[in-house]
PDB file of C-alpha atoms in Angstrom:
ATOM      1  CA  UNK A  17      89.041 154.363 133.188  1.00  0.00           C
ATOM      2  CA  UNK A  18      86.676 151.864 134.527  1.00  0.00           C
ATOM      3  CA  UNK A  19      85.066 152.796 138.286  1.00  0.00           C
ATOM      4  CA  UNK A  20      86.132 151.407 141.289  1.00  0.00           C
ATOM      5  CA  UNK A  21      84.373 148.313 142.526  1.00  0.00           C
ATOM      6  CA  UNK A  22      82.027 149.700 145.509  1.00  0.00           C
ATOM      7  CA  UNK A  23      82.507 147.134 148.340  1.00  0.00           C
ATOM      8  CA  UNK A  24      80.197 146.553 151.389  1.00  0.00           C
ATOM      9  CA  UNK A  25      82.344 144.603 154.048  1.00  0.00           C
ATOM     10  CA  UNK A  26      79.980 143.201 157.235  1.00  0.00           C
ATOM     11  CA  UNK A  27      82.352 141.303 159.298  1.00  0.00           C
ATOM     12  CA  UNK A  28      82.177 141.660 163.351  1.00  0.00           C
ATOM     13  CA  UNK A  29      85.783 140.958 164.264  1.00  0.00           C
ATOM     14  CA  UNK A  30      87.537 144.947 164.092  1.00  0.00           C
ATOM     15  CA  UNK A  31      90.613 143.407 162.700  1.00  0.00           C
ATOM     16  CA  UNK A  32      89.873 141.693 159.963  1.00  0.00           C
ATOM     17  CA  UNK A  33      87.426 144.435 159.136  1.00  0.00           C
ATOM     18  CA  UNK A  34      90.183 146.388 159.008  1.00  0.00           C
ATOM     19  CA  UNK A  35      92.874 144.623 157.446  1.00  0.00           C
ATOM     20  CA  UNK A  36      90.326 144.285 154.472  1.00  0.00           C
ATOM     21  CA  UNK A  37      89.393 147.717 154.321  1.00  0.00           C
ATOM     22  CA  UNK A  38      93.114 149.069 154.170  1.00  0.00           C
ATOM     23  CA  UNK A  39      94.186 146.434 151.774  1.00  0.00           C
ATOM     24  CA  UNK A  40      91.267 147.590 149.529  1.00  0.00           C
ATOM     25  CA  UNK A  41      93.047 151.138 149.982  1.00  0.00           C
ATOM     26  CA  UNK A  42      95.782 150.566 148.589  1.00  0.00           C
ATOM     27  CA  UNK A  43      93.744 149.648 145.099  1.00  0.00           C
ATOM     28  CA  UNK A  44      92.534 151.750 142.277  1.00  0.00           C
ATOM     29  CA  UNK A  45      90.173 149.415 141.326  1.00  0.00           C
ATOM     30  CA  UNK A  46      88.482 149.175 144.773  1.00  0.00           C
ATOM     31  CA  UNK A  47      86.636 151.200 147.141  1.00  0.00           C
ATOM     32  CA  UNK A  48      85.246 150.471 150.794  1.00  0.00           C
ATOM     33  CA  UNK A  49      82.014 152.541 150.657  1.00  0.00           C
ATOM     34  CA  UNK A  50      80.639 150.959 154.564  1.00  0.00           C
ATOM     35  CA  UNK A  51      81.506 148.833 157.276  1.00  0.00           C
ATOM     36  CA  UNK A  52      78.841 147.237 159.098  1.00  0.00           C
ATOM     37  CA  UNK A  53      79.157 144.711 161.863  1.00  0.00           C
ATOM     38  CA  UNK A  54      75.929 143.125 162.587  1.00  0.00           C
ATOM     39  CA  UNK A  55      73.045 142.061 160.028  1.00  0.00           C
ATOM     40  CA  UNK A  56      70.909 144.778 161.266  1.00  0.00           C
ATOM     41  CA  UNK A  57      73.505 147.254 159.829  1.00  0.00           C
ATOM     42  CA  UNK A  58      74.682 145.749 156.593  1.00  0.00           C
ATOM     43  CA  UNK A  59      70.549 145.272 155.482  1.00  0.00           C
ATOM     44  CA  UNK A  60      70.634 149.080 156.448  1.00  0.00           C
ATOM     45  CA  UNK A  61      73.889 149.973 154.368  1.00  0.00           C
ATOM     46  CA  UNK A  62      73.155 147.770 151.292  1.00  0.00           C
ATOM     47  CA  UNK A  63      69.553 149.846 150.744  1.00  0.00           C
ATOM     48  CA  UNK A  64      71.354 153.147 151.125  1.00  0.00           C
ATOM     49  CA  UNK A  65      75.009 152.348 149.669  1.00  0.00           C
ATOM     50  CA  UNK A  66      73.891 150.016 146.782  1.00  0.00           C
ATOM     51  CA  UNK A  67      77.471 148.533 146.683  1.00  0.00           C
ATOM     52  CA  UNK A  68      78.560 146.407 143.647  1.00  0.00           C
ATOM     53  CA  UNK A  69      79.808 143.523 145.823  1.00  0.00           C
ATOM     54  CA  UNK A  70      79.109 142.503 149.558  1.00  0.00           C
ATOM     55  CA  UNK A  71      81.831 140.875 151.689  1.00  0.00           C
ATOM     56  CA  UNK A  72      80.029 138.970 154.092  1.00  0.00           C
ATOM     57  CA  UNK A  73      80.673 136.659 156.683  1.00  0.00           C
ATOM     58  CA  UNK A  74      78.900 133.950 158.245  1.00  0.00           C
ATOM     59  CA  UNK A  75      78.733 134.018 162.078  1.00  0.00           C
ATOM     60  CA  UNK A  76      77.414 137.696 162.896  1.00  0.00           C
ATOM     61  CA  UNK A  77      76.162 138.859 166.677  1.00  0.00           C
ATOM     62  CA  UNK A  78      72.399 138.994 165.330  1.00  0.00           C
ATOM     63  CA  UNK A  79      72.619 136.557 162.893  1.00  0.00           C
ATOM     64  CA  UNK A  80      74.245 133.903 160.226  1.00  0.00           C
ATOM     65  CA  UNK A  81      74.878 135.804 157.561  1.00  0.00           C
ATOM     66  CA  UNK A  82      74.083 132.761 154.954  1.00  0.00           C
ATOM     67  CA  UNK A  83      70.466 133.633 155.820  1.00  0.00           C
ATOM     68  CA  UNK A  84      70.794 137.469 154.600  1.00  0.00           C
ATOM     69  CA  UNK A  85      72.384 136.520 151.190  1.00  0.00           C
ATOM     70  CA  UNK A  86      69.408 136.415 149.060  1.00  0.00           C
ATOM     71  CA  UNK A  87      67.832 139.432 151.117  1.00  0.00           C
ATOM     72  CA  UNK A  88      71.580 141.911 150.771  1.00  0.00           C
ATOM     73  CA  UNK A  89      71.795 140.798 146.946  1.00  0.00           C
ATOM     74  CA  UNK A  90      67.989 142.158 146.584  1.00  0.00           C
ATOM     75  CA  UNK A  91      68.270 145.507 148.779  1.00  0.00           C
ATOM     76  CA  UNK A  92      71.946 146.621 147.324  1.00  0.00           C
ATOM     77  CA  UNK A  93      71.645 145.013 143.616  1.00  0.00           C
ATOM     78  CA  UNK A  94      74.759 143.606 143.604  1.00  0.00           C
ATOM     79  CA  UNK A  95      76.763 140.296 143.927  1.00  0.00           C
ATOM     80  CA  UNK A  96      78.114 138.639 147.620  1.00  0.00           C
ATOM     81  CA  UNK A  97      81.040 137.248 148.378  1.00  0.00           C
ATOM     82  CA  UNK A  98      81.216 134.896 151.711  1.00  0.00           C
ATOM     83  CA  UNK A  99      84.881 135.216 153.631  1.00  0.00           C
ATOM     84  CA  UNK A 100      84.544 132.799 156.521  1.00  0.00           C
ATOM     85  CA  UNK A 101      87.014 131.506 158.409  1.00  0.00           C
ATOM     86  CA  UNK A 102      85.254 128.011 158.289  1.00  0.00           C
ATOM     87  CA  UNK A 103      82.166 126.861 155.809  1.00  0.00           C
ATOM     88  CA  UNK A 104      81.206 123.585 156.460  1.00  0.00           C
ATOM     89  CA  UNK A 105      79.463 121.526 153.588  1.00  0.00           C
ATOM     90  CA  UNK A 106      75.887 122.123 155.103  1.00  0.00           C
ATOM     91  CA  UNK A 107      76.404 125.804 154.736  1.00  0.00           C
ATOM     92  CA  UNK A 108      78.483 126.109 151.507  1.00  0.00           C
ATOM     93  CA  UNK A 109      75.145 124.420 149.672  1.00  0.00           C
ATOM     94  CA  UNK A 110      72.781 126.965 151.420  1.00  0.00           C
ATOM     95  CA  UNK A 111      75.092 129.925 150.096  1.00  0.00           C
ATOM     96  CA  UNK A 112      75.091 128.313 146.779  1.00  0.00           C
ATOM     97  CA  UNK A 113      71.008 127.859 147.257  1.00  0.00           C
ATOM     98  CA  UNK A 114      70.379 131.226 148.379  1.00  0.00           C
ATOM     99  CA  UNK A 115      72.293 132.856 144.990  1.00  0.00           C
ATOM    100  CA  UNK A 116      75.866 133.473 146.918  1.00  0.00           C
ATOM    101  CA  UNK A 117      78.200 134.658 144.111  1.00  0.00           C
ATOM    102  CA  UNK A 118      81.303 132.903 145.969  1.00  0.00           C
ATOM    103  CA  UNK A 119      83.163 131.286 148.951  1.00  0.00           C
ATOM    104  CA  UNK A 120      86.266 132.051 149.891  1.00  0.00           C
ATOM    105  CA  UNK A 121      88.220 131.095 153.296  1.00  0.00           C
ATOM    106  CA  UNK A 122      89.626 133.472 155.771  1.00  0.00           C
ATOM    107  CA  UNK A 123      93.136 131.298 155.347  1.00  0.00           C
ATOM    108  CA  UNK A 124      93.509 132.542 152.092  1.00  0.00           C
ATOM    109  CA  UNK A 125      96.060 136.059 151.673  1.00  0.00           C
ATOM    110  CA  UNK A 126      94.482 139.258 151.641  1.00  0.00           C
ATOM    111  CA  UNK A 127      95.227 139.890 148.133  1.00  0.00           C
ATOM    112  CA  UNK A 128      93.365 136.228 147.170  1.00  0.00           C
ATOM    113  CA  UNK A 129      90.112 137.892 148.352  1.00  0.00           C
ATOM    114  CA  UNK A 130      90.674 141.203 147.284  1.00  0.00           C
ATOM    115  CA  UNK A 131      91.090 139.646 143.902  1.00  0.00           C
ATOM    116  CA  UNK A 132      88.000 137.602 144.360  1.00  0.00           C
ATOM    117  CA  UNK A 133      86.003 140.488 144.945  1.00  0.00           C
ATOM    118  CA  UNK A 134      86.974 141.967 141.646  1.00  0.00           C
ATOM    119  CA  UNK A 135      86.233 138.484 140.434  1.00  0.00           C
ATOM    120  CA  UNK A 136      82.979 138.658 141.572  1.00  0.00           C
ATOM    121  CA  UNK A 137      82.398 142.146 140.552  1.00  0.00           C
ATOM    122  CA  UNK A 138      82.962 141.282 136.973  1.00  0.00           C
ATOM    123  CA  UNK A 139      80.299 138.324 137.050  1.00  0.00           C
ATOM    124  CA  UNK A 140      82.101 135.563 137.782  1.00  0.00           C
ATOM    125  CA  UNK A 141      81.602 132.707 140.615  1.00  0.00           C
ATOM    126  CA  UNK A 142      84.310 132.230 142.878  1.00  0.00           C
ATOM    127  CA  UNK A 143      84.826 128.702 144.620  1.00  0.00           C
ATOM    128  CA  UNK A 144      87.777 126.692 145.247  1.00  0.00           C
ATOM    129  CA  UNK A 145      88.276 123.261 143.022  1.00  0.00           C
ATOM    130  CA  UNK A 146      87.278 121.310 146.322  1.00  0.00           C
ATOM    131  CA  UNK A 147      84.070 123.817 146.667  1.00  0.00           C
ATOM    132  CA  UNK A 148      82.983 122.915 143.272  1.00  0.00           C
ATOM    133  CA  UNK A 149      83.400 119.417 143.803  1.00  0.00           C
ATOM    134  CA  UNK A 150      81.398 119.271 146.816  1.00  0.00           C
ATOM    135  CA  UNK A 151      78.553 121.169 145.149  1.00  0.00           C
ATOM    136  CA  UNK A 152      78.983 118.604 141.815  1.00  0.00           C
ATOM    137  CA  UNK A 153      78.470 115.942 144.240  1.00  0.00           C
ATOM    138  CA  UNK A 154      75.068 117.214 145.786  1.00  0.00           C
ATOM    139  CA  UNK A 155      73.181 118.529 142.866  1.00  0.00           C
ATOM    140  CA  UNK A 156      71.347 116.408 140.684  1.00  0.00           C
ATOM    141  CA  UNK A 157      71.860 115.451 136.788  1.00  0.00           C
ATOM    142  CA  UNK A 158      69.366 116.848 134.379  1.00  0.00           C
ATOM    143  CA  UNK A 159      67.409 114.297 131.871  1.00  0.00           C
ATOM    144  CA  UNK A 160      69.186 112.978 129.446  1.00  0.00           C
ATOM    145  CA  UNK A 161      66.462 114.683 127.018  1.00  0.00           C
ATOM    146  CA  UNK A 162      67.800 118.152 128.144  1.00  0.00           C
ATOM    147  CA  UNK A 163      71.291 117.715 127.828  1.00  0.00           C
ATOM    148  CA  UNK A 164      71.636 116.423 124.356  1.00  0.00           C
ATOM    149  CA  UNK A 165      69.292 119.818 123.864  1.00  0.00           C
ATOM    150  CA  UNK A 166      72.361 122.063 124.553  1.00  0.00           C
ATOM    151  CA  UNK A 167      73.736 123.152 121.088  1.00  0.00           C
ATOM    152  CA  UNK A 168      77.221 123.698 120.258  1.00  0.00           C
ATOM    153  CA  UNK A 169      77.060 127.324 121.144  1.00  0.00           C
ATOM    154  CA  UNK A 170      75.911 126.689 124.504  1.00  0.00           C
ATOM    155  CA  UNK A 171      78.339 124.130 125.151  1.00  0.00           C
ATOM    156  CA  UNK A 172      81.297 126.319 124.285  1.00  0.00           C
ATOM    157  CA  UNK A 173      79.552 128.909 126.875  1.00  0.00           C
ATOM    158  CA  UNK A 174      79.033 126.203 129.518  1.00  0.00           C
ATOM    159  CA  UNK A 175      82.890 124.948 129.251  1.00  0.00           C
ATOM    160  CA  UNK A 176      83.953 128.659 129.657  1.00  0.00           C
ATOM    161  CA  UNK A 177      81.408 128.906 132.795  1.00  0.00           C
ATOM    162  CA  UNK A 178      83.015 125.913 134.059  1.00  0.00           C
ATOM    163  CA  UNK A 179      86.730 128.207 133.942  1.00  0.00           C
ATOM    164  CA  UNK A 180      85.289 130.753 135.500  1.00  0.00           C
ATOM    165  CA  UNK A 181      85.343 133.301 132.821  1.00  0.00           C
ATOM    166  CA  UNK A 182      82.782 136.598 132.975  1.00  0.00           C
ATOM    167  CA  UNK A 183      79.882 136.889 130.927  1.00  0.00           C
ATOM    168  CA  UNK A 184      82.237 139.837 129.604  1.00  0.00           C
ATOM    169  CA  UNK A 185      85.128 136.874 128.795  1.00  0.00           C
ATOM    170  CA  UNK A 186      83.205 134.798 127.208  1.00  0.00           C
ATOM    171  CA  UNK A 187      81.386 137.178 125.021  1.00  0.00           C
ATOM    172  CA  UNK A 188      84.835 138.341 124.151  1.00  0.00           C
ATOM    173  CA  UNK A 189      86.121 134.510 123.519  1.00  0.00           C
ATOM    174  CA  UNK A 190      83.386 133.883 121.303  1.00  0.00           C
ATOM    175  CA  UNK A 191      82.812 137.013 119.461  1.00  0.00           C
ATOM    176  CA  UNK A 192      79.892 137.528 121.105  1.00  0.00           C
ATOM    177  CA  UNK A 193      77.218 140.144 122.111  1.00  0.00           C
ATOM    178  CA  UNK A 194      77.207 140.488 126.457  1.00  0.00           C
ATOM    179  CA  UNK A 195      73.283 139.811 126.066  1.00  0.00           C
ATOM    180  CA  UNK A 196      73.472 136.915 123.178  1.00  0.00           C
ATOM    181  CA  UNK A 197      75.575 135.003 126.295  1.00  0.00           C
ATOM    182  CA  UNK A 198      73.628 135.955 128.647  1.00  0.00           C
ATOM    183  CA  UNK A 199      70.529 134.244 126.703  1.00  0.00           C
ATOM    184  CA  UNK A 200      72.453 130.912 126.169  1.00  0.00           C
ATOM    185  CA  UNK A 201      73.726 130.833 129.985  1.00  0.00           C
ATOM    186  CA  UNK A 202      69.501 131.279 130.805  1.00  0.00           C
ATOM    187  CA  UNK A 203      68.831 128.766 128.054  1.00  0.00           C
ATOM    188  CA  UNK A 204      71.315 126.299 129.558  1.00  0.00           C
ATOM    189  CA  UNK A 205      69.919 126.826 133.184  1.00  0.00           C
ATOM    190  CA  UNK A 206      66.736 126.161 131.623  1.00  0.00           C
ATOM    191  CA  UNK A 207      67.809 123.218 129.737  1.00  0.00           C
ATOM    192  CA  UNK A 208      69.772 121.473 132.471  1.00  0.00           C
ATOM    193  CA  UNK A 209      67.016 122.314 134.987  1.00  0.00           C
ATOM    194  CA  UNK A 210      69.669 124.590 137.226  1.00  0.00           C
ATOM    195  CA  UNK A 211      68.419 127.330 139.262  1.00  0.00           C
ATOM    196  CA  UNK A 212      72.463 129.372 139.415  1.00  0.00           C
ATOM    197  CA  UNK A 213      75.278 128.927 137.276  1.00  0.00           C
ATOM    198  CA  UNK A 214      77.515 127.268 139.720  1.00  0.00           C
ATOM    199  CA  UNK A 215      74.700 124.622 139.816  1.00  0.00           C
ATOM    200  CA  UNK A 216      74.795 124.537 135.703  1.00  0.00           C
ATOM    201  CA  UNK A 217      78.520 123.814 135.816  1.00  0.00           C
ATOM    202  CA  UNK A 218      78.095 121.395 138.420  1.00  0.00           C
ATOM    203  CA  UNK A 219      75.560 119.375 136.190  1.00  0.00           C
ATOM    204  CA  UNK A 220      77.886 119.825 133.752  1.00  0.00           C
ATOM    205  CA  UNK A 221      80.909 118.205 135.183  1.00  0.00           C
ATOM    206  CA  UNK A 222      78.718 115.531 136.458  1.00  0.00           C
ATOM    207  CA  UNK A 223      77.091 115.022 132.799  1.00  0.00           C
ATOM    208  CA  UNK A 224      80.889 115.199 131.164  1.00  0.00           C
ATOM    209  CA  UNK A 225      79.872 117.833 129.059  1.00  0.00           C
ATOM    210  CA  UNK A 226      82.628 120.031 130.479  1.00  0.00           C
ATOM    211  CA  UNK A 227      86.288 119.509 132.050  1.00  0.00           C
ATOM    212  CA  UNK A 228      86.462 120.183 135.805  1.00  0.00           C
ATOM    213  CA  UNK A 229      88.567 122.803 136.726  1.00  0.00           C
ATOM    214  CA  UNK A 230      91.627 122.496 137.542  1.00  0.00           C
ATOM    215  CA  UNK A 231      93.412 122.902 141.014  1.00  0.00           C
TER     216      UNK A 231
END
């Protein structure tokens, strides 16, 4: 039986904290290892607890938490997840520049980000159709050079990115090795001049070499 997913949740407000830590519970496959409510804390807890994913949100009493991301993912290891109860477009492309794993709103069930922590966990990137879009629109194409460079194989690994499948998934979709896909997803980075995979797919969608998701 696989482990539980070890979840750091920073979050100020006591019950949404809460609500998030009881719903996890209630789950084999999670676990609430800390709670910390200020940035000072979850820096603290994400050294000591090395949790798989962080839940973090954005407006914290010493602090916006967009600014810890690439700081938490480097002390604990692991993979964040922002729950905000509002991300404007200005700070969904600083997540997505400072390595955020995904978005997700505060509107959304319990259960939806529950599930997108386990999402997360298992190395995929969580954002909305709208989300993506938004991102598609900001980043910049790669040369024309680089994208005819993509082989087939990294193609059918980009259009799976774009679905949101695991490197796990797609390995499994293509009868692959977990390593052999991670080389073509940093080969396709490379090649389409993307710094995170959300960013690849983006270029992607943009190019037409892959469908956008759909809603």
């Amino acid at each position: 039986m696989r482990a539980p997913v070890e979840i750091l949740i920073v979050e100020d407000h006591t019950m949404v904290a809460e609500g998030l830590r009881l719903a996890a519970g209630m789950r084999d496959d999670l676990n609430v290892r800390g709670v910390a409510t200020t940035l000072a804390e979850a820096h603290q807890q994400a050294s000591q607890l090395k949790p798989d994913v962080i839940v973090l949100d954005t407006a914290l009493p010493d602090g916006e938490g967009i600014d810890a991301i690439a700081e938490l993912k480097a002390a604990s290891g692991g993979r964040v997840l922002v729950v905000s109860g509002f991300v404007s477009d200005h700070s969904l492309f600083r997540a997505v520049e400072a390595g955020v794993d995904g978005v997700i709103t505060k509107g959304r069930t319990l259960d939806d980000i529950l599930d997108a922590v386990t999402r997360v966990a298992n190395g995929e990137s969580v954002f909305s159709p709208e989300m993506l879009a938004k991102v598609m629109r900001r980043s910049g194409v790669g040369s024309s050079d680089d994208r005819s460079a993509l082989t087939a194989r990294e193609l059918d690994v980009l259009e799976l990115l774009a679905t949101g499948v695991s490197t796990e998934g797609i390995a499994e979709s293509l009868h692959l090795s977990v390593n052999t896909v991670r080389n073509h997803i940093s080969r396709i980075l490379l090649k389409l001049g993307a710094s995170t995979r959300l960013e690849a797919v983006a270029i992607g969608i943009r190019s037409h070499l892959v469908s956008p998701p759909r809603r």
